XYZ file of C-alpha atoms in Angstrom:
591
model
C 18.307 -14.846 -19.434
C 21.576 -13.203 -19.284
C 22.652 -11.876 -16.190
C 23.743 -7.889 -15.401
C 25.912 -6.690 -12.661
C 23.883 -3.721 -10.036
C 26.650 -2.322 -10.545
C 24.969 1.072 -9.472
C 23.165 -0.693 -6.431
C 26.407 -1.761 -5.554
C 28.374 1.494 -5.158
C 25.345 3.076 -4.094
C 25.511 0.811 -0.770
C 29.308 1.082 -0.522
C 29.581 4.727 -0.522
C 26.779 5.571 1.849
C 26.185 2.836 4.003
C 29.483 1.367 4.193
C 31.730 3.820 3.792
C 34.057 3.068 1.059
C 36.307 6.355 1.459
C 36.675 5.741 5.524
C 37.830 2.175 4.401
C 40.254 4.073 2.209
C 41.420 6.159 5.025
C 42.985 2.448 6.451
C 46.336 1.697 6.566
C 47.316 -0.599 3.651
C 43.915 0.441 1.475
C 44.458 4.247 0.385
C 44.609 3.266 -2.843
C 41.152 1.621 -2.392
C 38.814 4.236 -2.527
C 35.706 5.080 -4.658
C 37.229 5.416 -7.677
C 39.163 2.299 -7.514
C 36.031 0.299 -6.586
C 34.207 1.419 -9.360
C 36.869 0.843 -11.696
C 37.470 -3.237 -10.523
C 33.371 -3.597 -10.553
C 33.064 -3.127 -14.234
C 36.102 -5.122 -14.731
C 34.306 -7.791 -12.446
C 30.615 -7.302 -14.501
C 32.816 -7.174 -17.736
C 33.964 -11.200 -16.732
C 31.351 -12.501 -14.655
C 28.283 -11.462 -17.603
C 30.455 -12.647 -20.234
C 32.540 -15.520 -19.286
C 30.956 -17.017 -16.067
C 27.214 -16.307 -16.539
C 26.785 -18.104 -19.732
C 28.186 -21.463 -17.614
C 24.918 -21.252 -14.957
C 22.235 -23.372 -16.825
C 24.566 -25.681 -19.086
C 26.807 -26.807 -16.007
C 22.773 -27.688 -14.384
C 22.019 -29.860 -17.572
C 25.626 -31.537 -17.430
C 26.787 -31.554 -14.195
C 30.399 -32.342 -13.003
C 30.565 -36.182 -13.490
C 32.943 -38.847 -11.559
C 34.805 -41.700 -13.639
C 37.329 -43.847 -12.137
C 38.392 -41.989 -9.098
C 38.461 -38.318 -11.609
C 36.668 -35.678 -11.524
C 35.635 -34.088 -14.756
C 33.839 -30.496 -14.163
C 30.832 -29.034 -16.244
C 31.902 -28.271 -19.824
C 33.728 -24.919 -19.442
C 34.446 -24.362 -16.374
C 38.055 -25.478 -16.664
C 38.458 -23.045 -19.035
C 36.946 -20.124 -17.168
C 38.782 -20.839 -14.008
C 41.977 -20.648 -15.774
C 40.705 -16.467 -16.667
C 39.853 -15.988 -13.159
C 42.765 -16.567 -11.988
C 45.018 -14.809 -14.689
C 42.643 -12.186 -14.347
C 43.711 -11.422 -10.668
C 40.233 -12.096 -8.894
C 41.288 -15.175 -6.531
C 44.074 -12.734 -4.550
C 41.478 -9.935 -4.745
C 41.772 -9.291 -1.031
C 44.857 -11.478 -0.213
C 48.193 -9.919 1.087
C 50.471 -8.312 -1.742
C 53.121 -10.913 0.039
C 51.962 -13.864 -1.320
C 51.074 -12.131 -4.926
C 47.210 -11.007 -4.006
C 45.706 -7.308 -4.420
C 45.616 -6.463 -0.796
C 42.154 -4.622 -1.703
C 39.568 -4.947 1.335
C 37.005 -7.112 2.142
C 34.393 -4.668 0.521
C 35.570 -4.552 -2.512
C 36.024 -8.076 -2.851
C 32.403 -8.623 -1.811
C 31.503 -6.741 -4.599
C 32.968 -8.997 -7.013
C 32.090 -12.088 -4.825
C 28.594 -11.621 -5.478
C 29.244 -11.152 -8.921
C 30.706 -14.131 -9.196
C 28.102 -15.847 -7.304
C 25.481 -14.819 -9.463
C 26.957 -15.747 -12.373
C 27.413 -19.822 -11.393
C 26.654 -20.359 -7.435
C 28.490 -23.821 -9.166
C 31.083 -22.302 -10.474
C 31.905 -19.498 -7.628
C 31.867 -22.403 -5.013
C 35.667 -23.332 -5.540
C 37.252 -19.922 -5.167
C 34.962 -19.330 -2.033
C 37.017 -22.573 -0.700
C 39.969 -21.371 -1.730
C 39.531 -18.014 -0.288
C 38.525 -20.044 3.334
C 41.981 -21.990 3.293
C 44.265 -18.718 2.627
C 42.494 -16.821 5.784
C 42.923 -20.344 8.009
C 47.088 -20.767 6.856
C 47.620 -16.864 7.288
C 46.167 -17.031 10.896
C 47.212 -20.228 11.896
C 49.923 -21.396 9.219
C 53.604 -21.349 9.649
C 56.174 -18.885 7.933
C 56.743 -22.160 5.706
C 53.348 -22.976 4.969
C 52.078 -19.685 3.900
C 54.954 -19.370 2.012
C 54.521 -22.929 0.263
C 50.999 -23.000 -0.365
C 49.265 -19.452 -0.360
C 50.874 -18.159 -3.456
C 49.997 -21.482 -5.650
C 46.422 -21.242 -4.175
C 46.142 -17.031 -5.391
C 48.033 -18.028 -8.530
C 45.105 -20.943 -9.097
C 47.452 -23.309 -10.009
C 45.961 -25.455 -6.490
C 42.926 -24.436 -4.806
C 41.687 -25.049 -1.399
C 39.275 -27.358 0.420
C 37.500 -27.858 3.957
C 36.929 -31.080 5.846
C 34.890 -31.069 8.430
C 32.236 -33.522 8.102
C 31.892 -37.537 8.717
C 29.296 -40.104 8.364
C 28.227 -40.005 11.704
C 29.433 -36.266 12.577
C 27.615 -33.068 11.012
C 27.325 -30.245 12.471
C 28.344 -32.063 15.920
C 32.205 -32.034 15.256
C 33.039 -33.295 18.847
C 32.102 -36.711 17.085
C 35.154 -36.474 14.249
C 36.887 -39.396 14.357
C 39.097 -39.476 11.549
C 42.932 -39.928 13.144
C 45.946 -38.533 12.921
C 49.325 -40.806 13.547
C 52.235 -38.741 14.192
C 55.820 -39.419 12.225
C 59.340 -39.419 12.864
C 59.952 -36.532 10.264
C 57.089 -34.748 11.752
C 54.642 -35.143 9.828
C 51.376 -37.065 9.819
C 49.108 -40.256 8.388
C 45.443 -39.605 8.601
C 42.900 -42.206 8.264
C 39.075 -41.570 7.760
C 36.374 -40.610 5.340
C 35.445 -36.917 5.098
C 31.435 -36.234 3.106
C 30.039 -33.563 1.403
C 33.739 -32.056 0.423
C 33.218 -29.015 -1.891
C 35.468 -29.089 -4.752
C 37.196 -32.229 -3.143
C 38.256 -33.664 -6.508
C 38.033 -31.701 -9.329
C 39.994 -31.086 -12.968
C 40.600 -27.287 -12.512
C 43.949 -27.027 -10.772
C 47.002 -28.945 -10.860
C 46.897 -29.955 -6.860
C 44.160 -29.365 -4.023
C 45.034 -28.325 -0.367
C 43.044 -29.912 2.308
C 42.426 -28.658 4.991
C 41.658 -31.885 7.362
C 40.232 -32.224 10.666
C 41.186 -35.274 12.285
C 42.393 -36.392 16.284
C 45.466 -37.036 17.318
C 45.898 -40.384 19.781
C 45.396 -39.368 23.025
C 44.232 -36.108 22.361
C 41.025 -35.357 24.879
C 37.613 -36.411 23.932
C 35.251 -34.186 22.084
C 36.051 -30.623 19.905
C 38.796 -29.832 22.748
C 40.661 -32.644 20.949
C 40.466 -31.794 17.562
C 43.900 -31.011 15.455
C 43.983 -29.233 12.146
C 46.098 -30.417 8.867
C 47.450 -29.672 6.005
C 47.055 -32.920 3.614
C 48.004 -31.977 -0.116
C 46.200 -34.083 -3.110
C 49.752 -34.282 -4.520
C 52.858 -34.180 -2.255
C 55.769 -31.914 -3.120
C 58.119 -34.452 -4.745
C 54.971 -35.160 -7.149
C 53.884 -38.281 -5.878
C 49.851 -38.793 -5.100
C 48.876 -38.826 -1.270
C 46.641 -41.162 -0.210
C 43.668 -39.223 -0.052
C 40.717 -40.715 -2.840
C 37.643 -39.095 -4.130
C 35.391 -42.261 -4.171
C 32.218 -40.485 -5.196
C 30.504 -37.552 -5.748
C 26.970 -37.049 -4.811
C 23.882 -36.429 -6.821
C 22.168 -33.396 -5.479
C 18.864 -30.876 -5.855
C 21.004 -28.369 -6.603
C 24.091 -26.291 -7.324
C 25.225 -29.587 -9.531
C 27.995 -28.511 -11.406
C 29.919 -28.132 -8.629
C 31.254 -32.301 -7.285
C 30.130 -32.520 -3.772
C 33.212 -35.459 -2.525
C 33.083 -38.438 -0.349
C 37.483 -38.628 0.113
C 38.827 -41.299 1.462
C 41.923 -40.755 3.695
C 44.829 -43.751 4.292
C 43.450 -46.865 2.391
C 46.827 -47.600 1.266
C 49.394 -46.469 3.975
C 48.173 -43.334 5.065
C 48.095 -40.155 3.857
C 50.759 -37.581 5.079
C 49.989 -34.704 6.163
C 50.980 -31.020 8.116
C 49.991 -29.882 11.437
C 49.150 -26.251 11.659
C 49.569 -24.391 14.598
C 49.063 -26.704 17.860
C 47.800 -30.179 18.394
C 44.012 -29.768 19.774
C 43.232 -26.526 18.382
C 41.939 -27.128 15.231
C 38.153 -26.353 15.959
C 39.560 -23.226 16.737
C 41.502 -22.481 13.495
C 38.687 -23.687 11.161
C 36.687 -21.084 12.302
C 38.301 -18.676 11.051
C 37.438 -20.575 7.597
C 34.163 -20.945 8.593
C 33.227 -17.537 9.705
C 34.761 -16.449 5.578
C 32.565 -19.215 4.797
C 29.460 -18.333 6.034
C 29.855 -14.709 5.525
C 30.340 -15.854 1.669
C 27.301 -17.955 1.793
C 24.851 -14.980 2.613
C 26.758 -13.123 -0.266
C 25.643 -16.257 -2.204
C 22.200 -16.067 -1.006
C 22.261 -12.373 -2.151
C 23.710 -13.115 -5.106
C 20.707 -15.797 -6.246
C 18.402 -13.482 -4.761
C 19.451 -10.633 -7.458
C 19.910 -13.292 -10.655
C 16.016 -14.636 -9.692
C 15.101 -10.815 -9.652
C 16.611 -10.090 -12.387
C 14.867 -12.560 -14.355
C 11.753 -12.236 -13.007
C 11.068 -8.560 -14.030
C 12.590 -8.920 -17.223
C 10.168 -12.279 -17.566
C 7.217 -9.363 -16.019
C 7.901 -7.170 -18.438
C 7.562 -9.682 -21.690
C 4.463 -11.831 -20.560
C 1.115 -10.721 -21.756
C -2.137 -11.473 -19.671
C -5.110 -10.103 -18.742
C -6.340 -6.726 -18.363
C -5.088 -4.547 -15.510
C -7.662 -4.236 -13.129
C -7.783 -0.472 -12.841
C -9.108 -0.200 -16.972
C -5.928 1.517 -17.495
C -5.422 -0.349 -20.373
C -7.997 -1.515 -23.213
C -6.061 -4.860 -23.343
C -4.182 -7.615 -22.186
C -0.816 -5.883 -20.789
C 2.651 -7.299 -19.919
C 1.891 -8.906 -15.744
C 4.178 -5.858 -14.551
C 0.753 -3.654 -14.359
C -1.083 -6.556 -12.080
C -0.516 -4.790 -8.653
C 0.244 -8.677 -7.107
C 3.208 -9.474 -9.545
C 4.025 -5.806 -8.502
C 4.098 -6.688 -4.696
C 6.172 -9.956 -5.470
C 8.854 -7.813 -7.701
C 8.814 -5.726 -5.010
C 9.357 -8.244 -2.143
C 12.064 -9.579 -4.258
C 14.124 -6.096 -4.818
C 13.585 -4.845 -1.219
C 14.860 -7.999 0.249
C 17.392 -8.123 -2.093
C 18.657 -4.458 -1.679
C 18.506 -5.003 1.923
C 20.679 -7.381 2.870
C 23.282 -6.726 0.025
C 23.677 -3.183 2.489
C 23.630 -5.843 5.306
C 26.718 -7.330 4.050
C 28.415 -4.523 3.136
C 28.466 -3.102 6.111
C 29.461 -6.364 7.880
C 32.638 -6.257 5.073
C 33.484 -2.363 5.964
C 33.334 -3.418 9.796
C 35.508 -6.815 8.723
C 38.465 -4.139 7.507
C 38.285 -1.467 10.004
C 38.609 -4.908 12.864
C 41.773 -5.838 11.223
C 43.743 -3.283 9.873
C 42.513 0.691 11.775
C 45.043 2.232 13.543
C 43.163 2.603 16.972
C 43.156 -0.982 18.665
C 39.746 0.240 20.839
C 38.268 0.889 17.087
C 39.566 -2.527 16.107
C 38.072 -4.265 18.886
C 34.516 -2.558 18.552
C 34.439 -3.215 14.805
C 35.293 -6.837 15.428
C 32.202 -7.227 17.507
C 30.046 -5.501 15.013
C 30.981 -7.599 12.537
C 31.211 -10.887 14.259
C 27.241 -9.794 15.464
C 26.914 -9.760 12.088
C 27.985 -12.426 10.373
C 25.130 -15.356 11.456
C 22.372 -12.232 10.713
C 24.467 -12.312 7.406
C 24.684 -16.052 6.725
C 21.177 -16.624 8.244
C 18.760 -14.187 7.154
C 20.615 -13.340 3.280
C 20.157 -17.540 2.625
C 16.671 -17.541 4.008
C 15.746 -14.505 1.833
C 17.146 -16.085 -1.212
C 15.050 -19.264 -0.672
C 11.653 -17.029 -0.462
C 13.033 -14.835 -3.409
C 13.836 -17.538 -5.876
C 10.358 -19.308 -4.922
C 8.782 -15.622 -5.538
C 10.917 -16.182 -9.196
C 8.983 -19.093 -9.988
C 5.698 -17.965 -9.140
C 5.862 -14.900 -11.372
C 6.627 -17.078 -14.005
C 3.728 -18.867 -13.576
C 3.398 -22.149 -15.613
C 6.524 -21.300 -17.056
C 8.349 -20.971 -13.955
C 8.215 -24.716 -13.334
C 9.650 -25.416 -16.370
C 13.199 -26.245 -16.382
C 14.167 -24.606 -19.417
C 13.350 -20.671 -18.455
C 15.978 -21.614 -15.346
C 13.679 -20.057 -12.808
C 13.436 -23.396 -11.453
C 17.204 -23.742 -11.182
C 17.442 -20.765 -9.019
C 15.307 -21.907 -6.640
C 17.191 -25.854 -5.921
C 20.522 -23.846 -5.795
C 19.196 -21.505 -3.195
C 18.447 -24.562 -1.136
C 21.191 -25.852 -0.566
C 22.437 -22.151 1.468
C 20.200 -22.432 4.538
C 21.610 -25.577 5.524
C 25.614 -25.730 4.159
C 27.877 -24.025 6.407
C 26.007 -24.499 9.346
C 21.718 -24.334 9.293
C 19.348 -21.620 9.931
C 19.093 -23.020 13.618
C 23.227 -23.159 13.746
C 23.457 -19.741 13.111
C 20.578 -18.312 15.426
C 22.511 -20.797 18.272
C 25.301 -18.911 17.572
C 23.516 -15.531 17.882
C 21.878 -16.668 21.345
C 24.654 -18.104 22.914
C 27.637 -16.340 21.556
C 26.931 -12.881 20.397
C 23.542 -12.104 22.720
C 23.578 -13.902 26.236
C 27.741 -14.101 26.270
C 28.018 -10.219 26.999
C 24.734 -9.971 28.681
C 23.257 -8.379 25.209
C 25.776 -5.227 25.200
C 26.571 -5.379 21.865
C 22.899 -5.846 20.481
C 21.645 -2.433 22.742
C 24.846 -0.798 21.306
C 23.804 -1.521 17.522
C 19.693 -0.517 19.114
C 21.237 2.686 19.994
C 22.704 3.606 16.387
C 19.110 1.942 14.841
C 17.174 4.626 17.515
C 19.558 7.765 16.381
C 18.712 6.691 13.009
C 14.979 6.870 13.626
C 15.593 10.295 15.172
C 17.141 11.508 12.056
C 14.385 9.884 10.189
C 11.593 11.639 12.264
C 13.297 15.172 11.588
C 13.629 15.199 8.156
C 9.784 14.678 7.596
C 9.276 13.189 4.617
C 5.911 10.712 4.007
C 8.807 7.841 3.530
C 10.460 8.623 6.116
C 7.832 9.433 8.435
C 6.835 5.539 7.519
C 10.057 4.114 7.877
C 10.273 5.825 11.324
C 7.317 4.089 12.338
C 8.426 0.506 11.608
C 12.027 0.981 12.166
C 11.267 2.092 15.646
C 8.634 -0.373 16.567
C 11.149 -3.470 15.282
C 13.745 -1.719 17.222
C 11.836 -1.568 20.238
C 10.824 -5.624 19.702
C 14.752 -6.680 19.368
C 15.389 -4.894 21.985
C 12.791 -6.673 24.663
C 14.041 -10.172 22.774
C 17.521 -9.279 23.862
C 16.180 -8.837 27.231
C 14.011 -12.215 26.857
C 17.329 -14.243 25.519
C 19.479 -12.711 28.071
C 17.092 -13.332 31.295
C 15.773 -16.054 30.393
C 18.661 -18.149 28.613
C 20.178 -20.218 31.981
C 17.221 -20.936 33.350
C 14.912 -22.219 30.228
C 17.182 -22.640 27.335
C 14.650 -24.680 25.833
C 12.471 -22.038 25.636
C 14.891 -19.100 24.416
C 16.240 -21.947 21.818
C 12.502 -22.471 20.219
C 12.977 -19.029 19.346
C 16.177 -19.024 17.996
C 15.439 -18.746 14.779
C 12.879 -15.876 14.746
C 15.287 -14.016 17.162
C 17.483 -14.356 14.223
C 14.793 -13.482 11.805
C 14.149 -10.308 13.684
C 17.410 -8.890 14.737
C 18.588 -9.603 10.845
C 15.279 -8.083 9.398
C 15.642 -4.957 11.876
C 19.476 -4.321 11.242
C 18.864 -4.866 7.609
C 15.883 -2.568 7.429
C 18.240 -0.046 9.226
C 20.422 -0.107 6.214
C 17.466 0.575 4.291
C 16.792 3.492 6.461
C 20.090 5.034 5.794
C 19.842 4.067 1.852
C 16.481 6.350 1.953
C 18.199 9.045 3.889
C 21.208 9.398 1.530
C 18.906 8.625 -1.634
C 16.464 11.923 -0.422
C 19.964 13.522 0.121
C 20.694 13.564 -3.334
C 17.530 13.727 -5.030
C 17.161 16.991 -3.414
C 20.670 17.982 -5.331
C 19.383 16.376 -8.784
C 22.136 13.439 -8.527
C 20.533 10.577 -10.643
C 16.817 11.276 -10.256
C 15.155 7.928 -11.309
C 17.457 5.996 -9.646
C 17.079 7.882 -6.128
C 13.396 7.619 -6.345
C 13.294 4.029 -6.947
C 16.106 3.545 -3.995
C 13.099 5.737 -1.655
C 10.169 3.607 -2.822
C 12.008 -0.004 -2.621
C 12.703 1.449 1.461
C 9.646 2.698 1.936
C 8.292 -0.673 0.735
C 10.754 -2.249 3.176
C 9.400 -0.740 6.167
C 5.949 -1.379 4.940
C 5.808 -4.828 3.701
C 8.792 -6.511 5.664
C 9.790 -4.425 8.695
C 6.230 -5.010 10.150
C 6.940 -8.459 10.723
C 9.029 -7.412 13.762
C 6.562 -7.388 16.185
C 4.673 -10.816 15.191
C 8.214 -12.525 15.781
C 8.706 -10.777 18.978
C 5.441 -12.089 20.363
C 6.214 -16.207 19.118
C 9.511 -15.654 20.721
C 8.420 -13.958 23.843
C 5.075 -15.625 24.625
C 5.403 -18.448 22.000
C 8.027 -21.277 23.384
C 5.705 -23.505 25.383
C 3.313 -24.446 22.747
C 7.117 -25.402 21.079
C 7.540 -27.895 23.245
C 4.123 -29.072 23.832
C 4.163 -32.839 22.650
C 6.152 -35.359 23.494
C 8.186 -37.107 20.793
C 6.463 -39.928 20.583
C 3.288 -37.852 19.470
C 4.946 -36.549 16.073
C-alpha cells in the first residue's frame, strides 16, 4: 500500500495550533513562514512517497545483513540515502554555518515524520545523525564542530550514540567502558557498547561515535561519566579500533543493523573528549532529549502509515450486510459502525498527538532563538514538560494504532504480505528504545512535576481551562462536548499534580506505581487540548467556507476525541490516586 503525505493535516496543525507565522516572526527564521513550509512539505511528500516509501516492506523481507565485520544495508537504501542528503533534508534545521537550512524545528518535524513513515528502518540513521550535530554544537569545540558537523549534514559520515553495556541499560551509573588519557591529548577507550543504531553500516564513508566511557579516577556512578568523540575512520584514513562484531536479529524495524561494537581489542581506540571530563551524562542529553522527541514523531509517523492502510484496506473489503439495512448487500467493512469506531480511534489518536508535537517543536524554537530571554525560559519549560508526554504517550498510541491496523484487516491482517503486520513489530520497538514508557513517566514525576512543586503543570491547566471557557462560549454541540471532557480531564491532572507533588517524598512507591498513567493522563489531556483548539479553528473557518469537507471531518475526529479518548481521564486519575497499594500488594516471591 503506498504511502501519502497529510500534507493538509500537517499545515493545518502548524498554522493554528503551533503557530507557524509567530515562529516566523524569530530571529534567524523570517524566511520560514507558511508559505515556505508548505513549499518544503511537498518537496518532502514528493521524496519520501516516491523514493523512501517503496523501501518499507522489501528492507523487512531482506534485512541489513552482517558478513565479516561489514555491514551491508537493505537493498536500496544506500542508494536513497545518497538523495537525502543531496537533496538537503539531513541539515534541514542545522545552522547555515556548517552548510544546513537553518529552518526550525517545526518544519523539520514535518518532514521527520515523513520520513518516518516512509521506512521507520530507513529514517533511523538520520535521526542519529541529527542527535550527534545538537550534542557537538552544545558541547563540541570550535574544532570539532568545524571538523565533523559539516561531513555529518553533507552525509558523507553520519552519527551514532553509545550509551548502553551488557550489564548497564537504562542504569548508566553502571557504564564501565574506560577511557585512558594520551600524551597528545587524546584518548583509548576499551569496552563493548549493545544495541548501537546504525553502528556499522555501508551508507557513508565514516561514522562518528559518540562514546560514553569513564575516565580513571573519575567518581563512581553517572557523576563520573565523560563523553567522546571516537571516529570509525581517523583523519589520516587509518581504521580505529572500534569493531562491529554483530548485529542483532530483532521483531522489528529490521532493516536498520542494531550493533554490538567492540572498542580497543587491538590497542585501543582513540578518541576526543568533548567539553569536560565527568560531564558526559550531561551532554548526551541533549542527544537524548532530540532523540526521544524524534521517537514520538516516529510513533506518529507509524500511527498515520497503519491508518492509512487500514481505511484504504476498509474501503476495498467486502462483508456482510450493514446492520442498519442500508444496503441490500454485502458492503465494503467501512459501513460496519465497529470498523468505524476503530478507524476512528486510529485518526483521532493520530491527529492528536501529531498537534502534540508540533506544538512541543514551535515551543523548542521560541526556547532557543526569541528575543525576550523571560519568553525563552518559559518556552523551554513548556517544551521540556513536553517532551516525555511526547516520547511516551505518541509511542504508546502507535502500538494500540498499528494493533487496531491488524484487526481491521482481519485474517488478512496477520498475514505478512498486506504489511499490516509489519507496522505493528516496528511500533514495538518505540515504547521501550530511548528510554521506556516507565523512563519517561519517571522523568515526568521527578523532573518536570514534583521538582517545581507542579508550577509548570497548573500553568499549562490554566491555558487547558481558558480553552474550555472559549469552548463553552461558542456553543456548538461539539464543542459543548469537548467542554465537558476537556474540563473534567483537566480537573483530574490537576488533583494528580497535587497527588505526585504531596505525596512524592514521603511514598514514592506509591506516586511511582502511577507513573505511567500520570503520564497517560497529562499526555491524553494536553493532547486532547490540541484537539480542542483544532475544533475551534476548524468551526472558525467552516463558518467562512475555507475547505468545507475537510473542516468538518477535523470537528468530528475532535469531537470523537473528547468522546471516545478524553473520558479516560478520570478512570486514570482514580488508579493513580486511590490505586497504588493494591500495586504493591505481593511480595516478590508471590509472582
Amino acid at each position: 500500500m503506498t504511502y501519502r503525505a497529510p500534507i493538509k493535516d500537517m499545515l493545518f496543525v502548524m498554522k493554528e495550533l503551533a503557530g507557524i507565522d509567530a515562529v516566523a516572526r524569530l530571529p534567524g527564521h523570517e524566511e520560514a513562514g507558511y508559505d515556505t513550509a508548505a513549499a518544503v512539505l511537498e518537496e518532502c511528500a514528493k521524496f519520501n512517497e516516491g523514493v523512501v516509501a517503496p523501501l518499507n516492506q522489501p528492507g523487512d523481507q531482506q534485512p541489513s545483513s552482517f558478513h565479516d565485520g561489514k555491514v551491508t544495508t537493505s537493498p536500496g537504501f544506500k542508494a536513497a540515502f545518497r538523495q537525502f542528503v543531496e537533496g538537503g533534508w539531513q541539515g534541514l534545521q542545522h545552522p547555515l554555518e556548517y552548510g544546513g537550512q537553518g529552518l526550525p524545528k517545526l518544519i523539520h518535524s514535518a518532514c521527520a515524520e515523513m520520513v518516518d513513515s516512509a521506512s521507520l528502518s530507513f529514517a533511523l540513521c538520520p535521526l542519529l545523525t541529527d542527535g550527534a550535530i545538537e550534542a557537538l554544537i552544545t558541547a563540541g569545540s570550535d574544532e570539532q564542530k568545524a571538523a565533523y558537523i559539516p561531513k555529518m549534514i553533507d552525509g558523507s559520515w553520519t552519527g551514532s550514540m553509545n550509551l548502553t553495556e551488557p550489564q548497564a541499560g537504562s542504569d548508566l551509573s553502571l557504564v564501565r567502558t574506560r577511557a585512558e588519557p594520551q600524551a597528545d591529548g587524546s584518548y583509548k577507550l576499551f569496552g563493548t557498547k549493545i544495541f548501537i543504531t546504525y553502528g556499522e553500516h555501508d551508507m557513508a564513508d565514516n561514522i562518528v561515535h559518540l562514546v560514553l566511557a569513564r575516565v580513571a579516577g573519575a567518581p563512581e556512578g553517572v557523576k563520573g561519566i565523560s563523553l567522546f568523540i571516537c571516529p570509525k575512520v581517523l583523519a589520516d584514513g587509518t581504521r580505529n579500533d572500534v569493531h562491529c562484531v554483530s548485529i542483532e536479529h530483532k521483531l522489528g524495524i529490521k532493516a536498520s543493523p542494531t550493533a554490538v561494537l567492540q572498542y580497543g581489542d587491538h590497542g585501543g581506540a582513540v578518541a576526543y573528549l568533548v567539553g569536560q571530563e565527568n560531564r558526559g551524562l550531561e551532554y548526551m542529553f541533549v542527544m537524548m532529549n532530540a532523540a526521544r522527541y524524534g521517537v514520538g514523531l516516529q510513533g506518529i509517523a507509524l500511527a498515520e502509515r497503519a491508518y492509512q492502510q487500514a481505511a484504504a484496506y476498509a474501503r476495498e473489503r467486502v462483508q456482510s450486510r450493514p446492520v442498519d439495512g442500508s444496503l441490500p448487500k454485502a458492503a465494503p467493512i467501512i459501513h460496519h459502525p465497529d470498523v468505524r469506531r476503530m478507524l476512528m480511534t486510529m485518526r483521532a489518536q493520530t491527529e492528536a498527538c501529531r498537534a502534540l508535537a508540533y506544538v512541543a517543536a514551535a515551543a523548542y524554537d521560541a526556547a532557543h532563538v526569541h528575543a525576550d530571554a523571560a519568553v525563552r525560559a518559559q518556552n523551554q519549560s513548556f517544551y521540556e514538560f513536553l517532551v516525555p508526554l511526547v516520547k511516551g504517550l505518541s509511542t504508546e498510541m502507535a502500538l494500540d494504532v498499528a494493533s487496531l491496523g491488524v484487526q481491521v484487516h482481519g485474517g488478512m491482517g496477520f498475514i505478512e504480505e498486506t504489511g499490516a503486520a509489519q507496522h505493528l513489530r516496528d511500533a514495538k520497538i518505540l515504547t521501550i528504545y530511548e528510554g521506556t514508557t516507565a523512563i519517561q513517566a519517571n522523568d515526568l514525576v521527578g523532573r518536570k512535576t514534583a521538582r517545581d512543586g507542579g508550577a509548570t503543570a497548573r500553568a499549562v491547566a490554566a491555558q487547558i481551562a481558558a480553552t474550555v471557557d472559549e469552548l463553552e462560549a461558542r456553543g456548538s454541540a461539539a464543542c459543548r462536548s469537548m467542554a465537558r471532557r476537556l474540563d473534567a480531564g483537566c480537573k483530574a491532572l490537576l488533583e494528580v499534580v497535587d497527588y505526585v507533588v504531596r505525596e512524592g517524598k514521603g511514598h514514592p512507591n506509591a506516586v511511582f506505581a502511577g507513573s505511567v498513567p500520570y503520564l497517560m493522563l497529562a499526555a491524553t489531556v494536553v493532547a486532547g487540548w490540541q484537539m480542542a483548539r483544532a475544533l475551534l479553528a476548524a468551526e472558525t473557518r467552516l463558518a467562512a467556507g475555507d475547505e468545507p469537507a475537510f473542516m468538518r471531518a477535523k470537528i468530528a475526529t475532535a469531537r470523537f476525541y473528547a468522546e471516545h479518548i478524553l473520558v479516560k481521564a478520570g478512570p486514570w486519575r482514580d488508579s493513580i490516586v486511590e490505586g497504588a497499594e493494591s500495586v504493591m500488594a505481593l511480595e516478590p516471591d508471590a509472582f
